Coordinates of C-alpha atoms in Angstrom, one line a residue:
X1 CA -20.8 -22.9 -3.8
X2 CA -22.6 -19.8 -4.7
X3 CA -20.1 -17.1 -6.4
X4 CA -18.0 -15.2 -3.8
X5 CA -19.5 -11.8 -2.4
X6 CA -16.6 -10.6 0.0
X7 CA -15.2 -7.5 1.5
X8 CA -11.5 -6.5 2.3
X9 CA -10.8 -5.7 5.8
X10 CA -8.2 -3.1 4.1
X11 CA -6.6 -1.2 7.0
X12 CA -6.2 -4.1 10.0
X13 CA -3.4 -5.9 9.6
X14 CA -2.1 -4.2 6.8
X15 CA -1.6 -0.5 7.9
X16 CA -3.1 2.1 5.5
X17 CA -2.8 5.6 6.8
X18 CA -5.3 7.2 5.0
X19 CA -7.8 4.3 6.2
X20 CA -7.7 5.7 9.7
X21 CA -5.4 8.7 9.8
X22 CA -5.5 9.1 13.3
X23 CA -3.5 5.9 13.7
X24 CA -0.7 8.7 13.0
X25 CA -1.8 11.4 15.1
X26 CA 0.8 11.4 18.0
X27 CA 4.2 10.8 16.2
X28 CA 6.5 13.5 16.7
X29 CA 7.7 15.2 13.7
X30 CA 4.8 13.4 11.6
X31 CA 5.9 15.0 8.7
X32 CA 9.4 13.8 8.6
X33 CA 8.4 10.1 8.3
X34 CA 10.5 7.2 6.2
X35 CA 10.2 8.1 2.7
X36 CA 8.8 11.7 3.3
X37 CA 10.5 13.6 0.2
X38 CA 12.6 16.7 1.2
X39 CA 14.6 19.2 -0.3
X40 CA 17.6 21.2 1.3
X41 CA 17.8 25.2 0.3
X42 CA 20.8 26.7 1.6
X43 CA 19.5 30.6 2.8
X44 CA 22.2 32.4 2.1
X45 CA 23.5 30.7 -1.5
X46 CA 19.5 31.2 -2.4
X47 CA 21.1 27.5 -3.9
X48 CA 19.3 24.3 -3.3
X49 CA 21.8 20.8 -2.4
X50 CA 21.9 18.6 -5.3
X51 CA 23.5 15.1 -5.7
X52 CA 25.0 14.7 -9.3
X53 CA 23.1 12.2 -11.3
X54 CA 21.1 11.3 -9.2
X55 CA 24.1 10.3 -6.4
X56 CA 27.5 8.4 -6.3
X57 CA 29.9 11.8 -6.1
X58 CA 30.4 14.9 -4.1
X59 CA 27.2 17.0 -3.2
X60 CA 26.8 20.4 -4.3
X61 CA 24.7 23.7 -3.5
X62 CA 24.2 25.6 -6.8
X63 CA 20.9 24.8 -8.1
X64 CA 18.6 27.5 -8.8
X65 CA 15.5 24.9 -9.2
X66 CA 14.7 21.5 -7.2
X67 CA 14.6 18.6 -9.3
X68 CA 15.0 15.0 -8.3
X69 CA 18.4 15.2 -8.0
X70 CA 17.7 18.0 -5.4
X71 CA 15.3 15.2 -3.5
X72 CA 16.4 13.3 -0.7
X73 CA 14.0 10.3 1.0
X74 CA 14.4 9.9 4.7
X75 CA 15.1 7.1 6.9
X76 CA 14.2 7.6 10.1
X77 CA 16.6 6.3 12.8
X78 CA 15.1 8.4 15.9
X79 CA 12.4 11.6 16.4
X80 CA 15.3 13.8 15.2
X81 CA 18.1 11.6 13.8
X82 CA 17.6 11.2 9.8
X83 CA 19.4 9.1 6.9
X84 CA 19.0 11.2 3.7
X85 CA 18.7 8.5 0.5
X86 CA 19.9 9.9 -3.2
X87 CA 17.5 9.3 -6.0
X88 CA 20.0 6.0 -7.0
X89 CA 19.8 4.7 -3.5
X90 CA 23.0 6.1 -2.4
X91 CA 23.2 8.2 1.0
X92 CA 24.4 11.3 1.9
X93 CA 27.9 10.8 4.3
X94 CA 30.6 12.4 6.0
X95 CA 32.8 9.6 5.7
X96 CA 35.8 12.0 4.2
X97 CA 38.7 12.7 5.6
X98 CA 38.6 16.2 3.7
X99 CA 35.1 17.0 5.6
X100 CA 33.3 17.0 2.7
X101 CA 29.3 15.2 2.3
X102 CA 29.2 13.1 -0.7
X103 CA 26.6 11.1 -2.1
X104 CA 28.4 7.7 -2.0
X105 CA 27.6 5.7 0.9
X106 CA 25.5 2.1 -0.3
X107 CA 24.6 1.2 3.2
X108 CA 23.4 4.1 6.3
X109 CA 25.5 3.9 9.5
X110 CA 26.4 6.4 11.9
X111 CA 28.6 8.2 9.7
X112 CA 25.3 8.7 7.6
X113 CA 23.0 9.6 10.3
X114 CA 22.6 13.3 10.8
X115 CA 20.7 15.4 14.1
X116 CA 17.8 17.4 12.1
X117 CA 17.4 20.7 14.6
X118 CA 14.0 22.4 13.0
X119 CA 13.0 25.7 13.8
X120 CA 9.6 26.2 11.6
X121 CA 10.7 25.9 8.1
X122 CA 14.3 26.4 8.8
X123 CA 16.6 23.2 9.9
X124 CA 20.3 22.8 11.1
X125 CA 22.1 19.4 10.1
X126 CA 24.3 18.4 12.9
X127 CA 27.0 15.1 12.6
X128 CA 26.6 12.9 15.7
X129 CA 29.7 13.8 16.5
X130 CA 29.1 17.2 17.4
X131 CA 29.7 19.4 14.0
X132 CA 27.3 21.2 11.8
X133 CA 27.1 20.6 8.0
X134 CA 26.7 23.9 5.9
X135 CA 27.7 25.2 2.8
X136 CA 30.6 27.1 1.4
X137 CA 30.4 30.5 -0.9
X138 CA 32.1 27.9 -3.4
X139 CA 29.1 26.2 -3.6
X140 CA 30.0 22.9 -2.0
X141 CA 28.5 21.0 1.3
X142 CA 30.8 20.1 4.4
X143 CA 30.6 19.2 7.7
X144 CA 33.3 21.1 10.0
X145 CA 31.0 24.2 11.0
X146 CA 32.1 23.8 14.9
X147 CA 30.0 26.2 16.1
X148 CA 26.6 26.4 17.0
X149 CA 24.6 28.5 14.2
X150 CA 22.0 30.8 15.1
X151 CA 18.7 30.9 12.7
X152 CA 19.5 33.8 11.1
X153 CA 21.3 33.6 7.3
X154 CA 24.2 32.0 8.2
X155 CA 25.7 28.6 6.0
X156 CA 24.6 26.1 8.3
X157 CA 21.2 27.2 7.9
X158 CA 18.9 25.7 5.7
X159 CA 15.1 25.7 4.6
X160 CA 13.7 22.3 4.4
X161 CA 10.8 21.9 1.6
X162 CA 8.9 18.8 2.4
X163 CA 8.0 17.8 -1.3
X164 CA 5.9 14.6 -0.7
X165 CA 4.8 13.1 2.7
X166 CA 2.6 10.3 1.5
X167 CA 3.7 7.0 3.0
X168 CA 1.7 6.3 5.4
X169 CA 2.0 2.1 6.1
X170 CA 3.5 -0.3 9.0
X171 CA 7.3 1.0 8.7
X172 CA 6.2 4.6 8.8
X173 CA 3.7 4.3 12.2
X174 CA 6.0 1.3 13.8
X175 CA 9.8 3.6 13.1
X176 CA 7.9 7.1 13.7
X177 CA 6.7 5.8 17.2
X178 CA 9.3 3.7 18.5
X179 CA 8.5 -0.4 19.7
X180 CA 6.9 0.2 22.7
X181 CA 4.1 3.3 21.9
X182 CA 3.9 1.5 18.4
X183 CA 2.8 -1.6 20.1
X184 CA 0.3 -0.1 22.2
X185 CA -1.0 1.7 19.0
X186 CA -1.3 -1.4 16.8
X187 CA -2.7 -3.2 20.0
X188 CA -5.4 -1.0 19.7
X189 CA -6.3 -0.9 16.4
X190 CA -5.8 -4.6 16.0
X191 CA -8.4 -5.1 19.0
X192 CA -11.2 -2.3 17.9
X193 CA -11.3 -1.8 14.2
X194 CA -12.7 -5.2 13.2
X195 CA -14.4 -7.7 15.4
X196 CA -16.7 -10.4 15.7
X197 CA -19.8 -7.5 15.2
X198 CA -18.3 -6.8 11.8
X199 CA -18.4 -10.6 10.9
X200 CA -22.3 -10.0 12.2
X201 CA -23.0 -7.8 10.1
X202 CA -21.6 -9.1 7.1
X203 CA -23.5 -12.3 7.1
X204 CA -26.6 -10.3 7.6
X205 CA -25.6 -8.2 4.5
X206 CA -24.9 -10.8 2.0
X207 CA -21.4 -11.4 2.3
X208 CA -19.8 -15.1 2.2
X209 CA -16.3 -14.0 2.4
X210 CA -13.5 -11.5 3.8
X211 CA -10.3 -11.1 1.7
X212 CA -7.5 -10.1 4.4
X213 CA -4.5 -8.1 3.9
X214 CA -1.8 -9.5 5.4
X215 CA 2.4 -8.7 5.8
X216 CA 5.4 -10.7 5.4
X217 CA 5.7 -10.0 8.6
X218 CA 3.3 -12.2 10.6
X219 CA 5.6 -15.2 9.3
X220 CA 7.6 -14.5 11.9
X221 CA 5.1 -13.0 14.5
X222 CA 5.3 -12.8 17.8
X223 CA 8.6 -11.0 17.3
X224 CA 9.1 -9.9 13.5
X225 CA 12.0 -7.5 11.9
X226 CA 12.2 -4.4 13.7
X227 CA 10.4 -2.1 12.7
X228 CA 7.6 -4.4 12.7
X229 CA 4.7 -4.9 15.6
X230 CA 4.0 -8.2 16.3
X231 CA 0.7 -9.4 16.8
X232 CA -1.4 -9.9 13.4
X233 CA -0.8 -13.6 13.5
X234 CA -3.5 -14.0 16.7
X235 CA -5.8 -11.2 14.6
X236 CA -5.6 -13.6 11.6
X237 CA -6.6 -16.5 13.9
X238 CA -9.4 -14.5 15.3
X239 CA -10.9 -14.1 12.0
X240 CA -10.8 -17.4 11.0
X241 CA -12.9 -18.1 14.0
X242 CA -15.5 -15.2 13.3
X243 CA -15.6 -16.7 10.0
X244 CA -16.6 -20.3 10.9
X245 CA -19.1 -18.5 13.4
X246 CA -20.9 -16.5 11.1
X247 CA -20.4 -19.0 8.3
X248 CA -18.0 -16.4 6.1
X249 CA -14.9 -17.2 4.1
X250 CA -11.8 -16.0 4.3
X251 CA -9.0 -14.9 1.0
X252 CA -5.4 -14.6 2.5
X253 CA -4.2 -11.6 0.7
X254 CA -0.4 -11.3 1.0
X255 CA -0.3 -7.6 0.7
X256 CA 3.0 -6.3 1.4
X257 CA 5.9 -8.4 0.4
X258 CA 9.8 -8.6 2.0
X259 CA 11.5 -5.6 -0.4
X260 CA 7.7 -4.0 -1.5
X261 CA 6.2 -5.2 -4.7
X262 CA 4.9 -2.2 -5.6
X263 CA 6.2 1.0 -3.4
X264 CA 3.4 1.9 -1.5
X265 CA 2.7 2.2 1.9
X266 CA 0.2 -0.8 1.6
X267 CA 3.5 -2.7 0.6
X268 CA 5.0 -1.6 3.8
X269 CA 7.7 0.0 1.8
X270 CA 10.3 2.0 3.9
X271 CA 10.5 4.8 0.9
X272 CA 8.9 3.8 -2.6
X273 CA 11.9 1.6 -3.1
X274 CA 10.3 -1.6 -4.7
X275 CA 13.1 -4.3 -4.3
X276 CA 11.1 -7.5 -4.5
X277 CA 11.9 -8.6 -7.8
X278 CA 15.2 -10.0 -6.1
X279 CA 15.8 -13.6 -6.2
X280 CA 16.6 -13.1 -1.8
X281 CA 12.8 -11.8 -1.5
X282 CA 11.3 -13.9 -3.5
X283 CA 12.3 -17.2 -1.8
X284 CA 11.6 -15.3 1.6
X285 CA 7.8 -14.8 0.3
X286 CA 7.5 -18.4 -0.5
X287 CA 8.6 -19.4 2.9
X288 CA 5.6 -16.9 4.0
X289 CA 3.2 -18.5 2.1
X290 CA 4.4 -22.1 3.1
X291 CA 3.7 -20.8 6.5
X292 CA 0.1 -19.4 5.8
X293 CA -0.6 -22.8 3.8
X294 CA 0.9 -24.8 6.7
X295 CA -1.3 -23.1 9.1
X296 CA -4.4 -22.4 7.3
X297 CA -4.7 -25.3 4.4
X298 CA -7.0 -27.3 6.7
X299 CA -9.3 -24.9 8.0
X300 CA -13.0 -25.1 7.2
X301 CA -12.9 -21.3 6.4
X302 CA -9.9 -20.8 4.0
X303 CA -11.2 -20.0 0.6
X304 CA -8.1 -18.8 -0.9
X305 CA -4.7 -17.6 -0.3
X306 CA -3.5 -14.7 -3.0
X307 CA 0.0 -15.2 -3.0
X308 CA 0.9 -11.2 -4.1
X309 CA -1.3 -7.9 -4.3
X310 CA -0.9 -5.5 -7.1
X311 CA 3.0 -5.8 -8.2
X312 CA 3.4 -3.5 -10.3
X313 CA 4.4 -3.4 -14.0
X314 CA 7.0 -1.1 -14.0
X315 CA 9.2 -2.9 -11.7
X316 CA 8.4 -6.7 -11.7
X317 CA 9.1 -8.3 -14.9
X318 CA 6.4 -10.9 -15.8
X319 CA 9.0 -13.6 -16.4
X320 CA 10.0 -12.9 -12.4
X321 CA 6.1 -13.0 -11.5
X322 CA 5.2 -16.1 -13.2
X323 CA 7.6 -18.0 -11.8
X324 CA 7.0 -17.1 -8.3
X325 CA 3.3 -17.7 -8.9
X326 CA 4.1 -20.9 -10.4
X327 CA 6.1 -22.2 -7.2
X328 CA 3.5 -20.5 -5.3
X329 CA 0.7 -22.7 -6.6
X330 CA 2.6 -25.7 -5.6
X331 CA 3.3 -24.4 -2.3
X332 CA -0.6 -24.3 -1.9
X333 CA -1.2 -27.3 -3.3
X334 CA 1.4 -28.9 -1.2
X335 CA -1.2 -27.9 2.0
X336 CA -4.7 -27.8 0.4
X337 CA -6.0 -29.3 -3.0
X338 CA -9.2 -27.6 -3.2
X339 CA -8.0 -23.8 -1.5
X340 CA -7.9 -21.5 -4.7
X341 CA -4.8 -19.6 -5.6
X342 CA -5.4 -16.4 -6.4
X343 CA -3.1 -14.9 -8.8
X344 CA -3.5 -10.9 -8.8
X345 CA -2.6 -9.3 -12.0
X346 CA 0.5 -6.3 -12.1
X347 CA -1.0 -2.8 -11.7
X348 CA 0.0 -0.3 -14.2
X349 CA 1.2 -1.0 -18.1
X350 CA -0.5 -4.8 -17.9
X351 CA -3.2 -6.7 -19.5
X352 CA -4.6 -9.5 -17.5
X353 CA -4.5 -11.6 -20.5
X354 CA -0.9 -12.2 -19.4
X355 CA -2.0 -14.1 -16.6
X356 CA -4.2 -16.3 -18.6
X357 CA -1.4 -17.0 -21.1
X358 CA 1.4 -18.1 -18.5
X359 CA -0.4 -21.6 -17.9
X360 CA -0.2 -21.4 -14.4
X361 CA -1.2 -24.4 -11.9
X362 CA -4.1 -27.0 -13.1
X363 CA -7.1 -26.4 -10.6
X364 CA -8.9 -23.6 -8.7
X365 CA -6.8 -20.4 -10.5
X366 CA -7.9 -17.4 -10.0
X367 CA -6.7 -14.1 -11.6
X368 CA -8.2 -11.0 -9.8
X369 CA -8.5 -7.7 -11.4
X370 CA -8.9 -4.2 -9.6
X371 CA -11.1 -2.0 -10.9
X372 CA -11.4 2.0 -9.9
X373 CA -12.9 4.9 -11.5
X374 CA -10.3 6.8 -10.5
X375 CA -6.6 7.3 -9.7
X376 CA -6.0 8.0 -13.9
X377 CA -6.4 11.7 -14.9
X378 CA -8.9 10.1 -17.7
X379 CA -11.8 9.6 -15.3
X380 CA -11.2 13.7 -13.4
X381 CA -13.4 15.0 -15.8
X382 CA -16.3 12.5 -16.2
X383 CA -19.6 12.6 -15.4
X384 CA -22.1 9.9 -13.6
X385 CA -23.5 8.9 -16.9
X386 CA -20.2 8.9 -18.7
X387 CA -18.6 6.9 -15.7
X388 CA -21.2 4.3 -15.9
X389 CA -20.8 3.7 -19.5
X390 CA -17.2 2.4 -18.6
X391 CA -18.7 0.1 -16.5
X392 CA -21.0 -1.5 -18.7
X393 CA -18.8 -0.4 -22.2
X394 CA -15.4 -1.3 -21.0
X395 CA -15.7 -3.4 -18.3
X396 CA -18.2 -5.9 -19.2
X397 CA -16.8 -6.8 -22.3
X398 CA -13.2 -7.3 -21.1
X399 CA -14.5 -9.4 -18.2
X400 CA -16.6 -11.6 -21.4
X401 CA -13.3 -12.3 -23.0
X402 CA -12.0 -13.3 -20.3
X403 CA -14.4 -15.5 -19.8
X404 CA -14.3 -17.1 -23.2
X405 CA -10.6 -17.4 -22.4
X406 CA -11.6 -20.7 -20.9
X407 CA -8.5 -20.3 -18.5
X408 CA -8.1 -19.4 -14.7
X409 CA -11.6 -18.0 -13.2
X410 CA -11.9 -13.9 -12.7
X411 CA -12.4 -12.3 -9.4
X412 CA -12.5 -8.3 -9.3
X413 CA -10.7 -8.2 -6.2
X414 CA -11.4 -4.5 -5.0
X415 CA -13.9 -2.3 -6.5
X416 CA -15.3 0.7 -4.7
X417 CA -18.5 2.5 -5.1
X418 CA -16.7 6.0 -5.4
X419 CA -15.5 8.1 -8.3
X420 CA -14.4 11.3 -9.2
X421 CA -17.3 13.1 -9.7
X422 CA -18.2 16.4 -8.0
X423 CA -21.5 16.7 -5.7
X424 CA -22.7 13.5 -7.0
X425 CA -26.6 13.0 -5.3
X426 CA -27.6 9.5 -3.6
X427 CA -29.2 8.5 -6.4
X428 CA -26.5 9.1 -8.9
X429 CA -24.2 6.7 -6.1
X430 CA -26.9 4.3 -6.3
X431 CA -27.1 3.9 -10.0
X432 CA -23.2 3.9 -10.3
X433 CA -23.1 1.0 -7.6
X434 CA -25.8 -1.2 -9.5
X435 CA -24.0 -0.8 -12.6
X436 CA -20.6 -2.4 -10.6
X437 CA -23.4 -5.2 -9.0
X438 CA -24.7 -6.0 -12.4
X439 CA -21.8 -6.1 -14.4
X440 CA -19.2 -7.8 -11.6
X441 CA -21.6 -10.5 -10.8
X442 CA -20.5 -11.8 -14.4
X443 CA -16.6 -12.2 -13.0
X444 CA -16.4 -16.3 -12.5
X445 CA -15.6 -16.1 -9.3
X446 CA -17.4 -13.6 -7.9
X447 CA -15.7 -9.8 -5.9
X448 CA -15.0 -8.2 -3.4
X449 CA -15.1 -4.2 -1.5
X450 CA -12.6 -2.0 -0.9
X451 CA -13.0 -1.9 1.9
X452 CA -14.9 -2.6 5.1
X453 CA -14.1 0.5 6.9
X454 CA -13.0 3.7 6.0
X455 CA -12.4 7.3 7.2
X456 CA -13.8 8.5 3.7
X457 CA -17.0 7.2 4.1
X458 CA -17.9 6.0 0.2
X459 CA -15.1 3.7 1.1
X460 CA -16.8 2.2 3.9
X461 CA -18.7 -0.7 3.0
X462 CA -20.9 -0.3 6.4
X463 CA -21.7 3.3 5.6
X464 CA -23.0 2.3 2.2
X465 CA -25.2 -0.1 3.0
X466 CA -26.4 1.2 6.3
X467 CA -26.8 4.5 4.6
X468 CA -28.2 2.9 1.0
X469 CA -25.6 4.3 -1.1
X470 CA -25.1 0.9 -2.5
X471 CA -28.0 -1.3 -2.7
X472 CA -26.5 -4.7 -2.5
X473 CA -29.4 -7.2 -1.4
X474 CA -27.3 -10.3 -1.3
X475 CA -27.4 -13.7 -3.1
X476 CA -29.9 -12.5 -5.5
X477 CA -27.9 -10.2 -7.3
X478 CA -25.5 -12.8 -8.6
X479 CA -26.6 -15.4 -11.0
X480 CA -23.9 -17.6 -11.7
X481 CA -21.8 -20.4 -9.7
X482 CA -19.1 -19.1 -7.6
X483 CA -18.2 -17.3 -4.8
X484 CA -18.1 -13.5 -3.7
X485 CA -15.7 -12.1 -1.5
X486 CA -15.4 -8.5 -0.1
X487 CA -12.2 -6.8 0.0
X488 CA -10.4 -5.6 3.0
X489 CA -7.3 -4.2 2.3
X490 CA -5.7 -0.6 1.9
X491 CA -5.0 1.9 -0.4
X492 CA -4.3 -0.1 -3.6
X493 CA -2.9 0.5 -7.2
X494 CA -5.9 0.2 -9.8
X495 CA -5.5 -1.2 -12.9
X496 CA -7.8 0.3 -15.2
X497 CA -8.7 -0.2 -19.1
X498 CA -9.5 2.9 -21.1
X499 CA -11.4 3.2 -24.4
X500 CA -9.6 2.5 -27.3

């Protein structure tokens, strides 16, 4: 088989807000989603409410400046009912039998959950028993204000600053809606944004594969974990059939694991937590991959399964990785003995190498690599010339010792014909583009787009080609053996290599 020329379908099953923002549009208070960053600033102290190291002890109001012990993360149990999570994962209760909040509570209940009244920037916390929380002129927070507080500068008023708001992913749309507008939402989505046109087009393009984005979640579809919408499982199923239509391939990308890999809102994480390196998620993950294998390992179409997208370095020891990828491989092989395992490296502080060095499974390994021009301050100031250079200067040599590595096969998983330069002209896109063509047609087993379609239109695979932005004429570009696969995922991490 020729080498793989794919495209994610980023943004489908896998919810990326910043895909298609609009997916967002009607939640109420859509800027007090799960994870959305806040700080408390009480407006008569002029004091901001801090949790001690981070959590574990009382709560205080007597900091001058917001740090990250002054920022909470929401969980969001209703429109206007809140959980406020510490920077060390402990919540904010008034579980005391003095009435003081404290900072001590490992799991959210109803003595956590607090009514958020908003009037603009100004909010009153209420207890769901009836009392308002407010702080004393000694500087401390408690919850027996009985009355009910006006918006002027009283202690139960406070301002809330919404620091960060930038989770945007299946918990966020599926908790901020509720089950039943949620479904309708996702319905939608799932129905419209890719069908069997986009297939069409794709084998008229030069495209012989899809690599799909995919939850932990549609192991257990039709009726997943609340919050999750049920309903990607007959998507997936749907693709597989536009695929043996139009004679495409399809990558299984699992790209949000049980506890987030990575914290982001293509991980489905509920608040940048990433708890997947735990022994509980990690057996739950291979039992979603046994069920993809199980239901896919036959079909004509199935090129690959990736058992993880982007963990990341900071939080998943390699030790952890390898061995999941290990059992991973077997669990594959267990279904299929030709589908390739695709093993993608950790974003962040990682070298590929790693991956090559682990000795992981005995046929068809793949290790894919993501490669962006942006997302590292390094590239901000760059110009079209200088950003091509990285292509051909950085990029092509690390992709050559790989190579000579004579281990798994390389596949440059996403890549994007976008940067950071300013104004950039048609032409200057163009050249940028054919540099990626030229230089990725060397990965062994080929590469795919991020991502099919896109809001931001250099993200849209469509809009490039239709509008010839990228000028990608198919089989012709790619000279070796293999297979190439375009990307369709969500906002991913990048790994990037910079000059030494």
């Amino acid at each position: 088989m020729s080498k793989v020329r794919a495209v994610n379908l980023g943004g489908w099953l896998v919810v990326e807000g910043w895909i298609k923002p609009s997916l967002f549009d009607g939640i109420p208070n859509g800027d007090m989603l799960d994870g959305t960053q806040v700080q408390l600033r009480s407006v008569v102290l002029n004091k901001y409410v801090s949790a001690a190291n981070g959590g574990g002890s009382n709560v205080t109001v007597d900091r001058d400046v917001a740090s990250t012990w002054e920022t909470f993360r929401l969980w969001r149990v209703s429109e206007n009912e809140f959980q406020l999570r510490c920077l060390g994962g402990e919540f904010l209760t008034s579980n005391s039998e003095d009435g003081f909040i404290t900072a001590t509570a490992m799991e959210p209940l109803s003595t956590e959950t607090f009514y958020i009244e908003r009037n603009d920037g100004r909010v009153h916390i209420k207890l769901l028993n009836g009392g308002y929380v407010q702080a004393t002129n000694d500087h401390l927070l408690i919850s027996t204000y009985q009355l009910q507080p006006g918006w002027d500068n009283n202690l139960a008023t406070f301002e809330l600053v919404i620091v960060a708001n930038n989770l945007h992913g299946d918990y966020q749309l599926a908790n901020g809606y509720g089950y039943q507008k949620a479904k309708m939402v996702l319905e939608e989505h799932r129905t419209s944004f890719i069908t069997a046109r986009d297939f069409d087009f794709l084998s008229r393009h030069g495209i012989n594969a899809v690599r799909i984005p995919v939850g932990w979640w549609i192991s257990q579809d039709p009726y997943p974990p609340s919050p999750f919408i049920g309903g990607s499982l007959a998507a997936l199923d749907l693709a597989f059939t536009w695929a043996k239509s139009y004679g495409l391939k399809c990558i299984i990308d699992l790209h949000a694991a049980p506890g987030s890999q990575n914290g982001m809102e293509h991980s489905a994480s509920r608040d940048g937590s990433v708890d997947w390196p735990s022994p509980e998620y990690v057996s739950q993950t291979l039992e979603v991959i046994d069920f993809l294998a199980t239901r896919y390992g036959g079909h004509p179409s199935l090129l690959g399964i990736e058992l993880l997208n982007e963990p990341s370095a900071a939080t998943v020891p390699l030790d952890v990785l390898v061995s999941y990828y290990m059992r991973g491989y077997q669990i594959v092989r267990n279904h299929s003995s030709t589908a390739y395992v695709i093993l993608c490296q950790r974003i962040g502080n990682a070298d590929p190498i790693e991956l090559f060095q682990a000795g992981i499974g005995l046929s068809n390994v793949v290790v894919d690599l993501h490669y962006y021009n942006l997302f590292d301050p390094y590239f901000s100031s760059l110009n079209s010339t200088q950003n091509i250079e990285i292509i051909y200067k950085v990029r092509a040599p690390q992709l050559q010792a790989l190579k000579d590595a004579n281990g798994p096969l390389v596949f440059i998983g996403e890549w994007v014909n976008e940067w950071d330069v300013q104004n950039a002209s048609q032409y200057e896109y163009q050249k940028f583009g054919r540099a990626q063509l030229d230089v990725y047609a060397n990965a062994t087993f080929g590469w795919s787009y991020w991502t099919l379609k896109n809001d931001r239109m250099h993200w849209d695979f469509e809009w490039n080609i239709q509008n010839r932005y990228l000028l990608f004429s198919g089989p012709s570009v790619l000279k070796s053996p293999s297979f190439h696969l375009l990307l369709v995922f969500g906002w991913a991490t990048y790994f990037v290599i910079m000059p030494r």
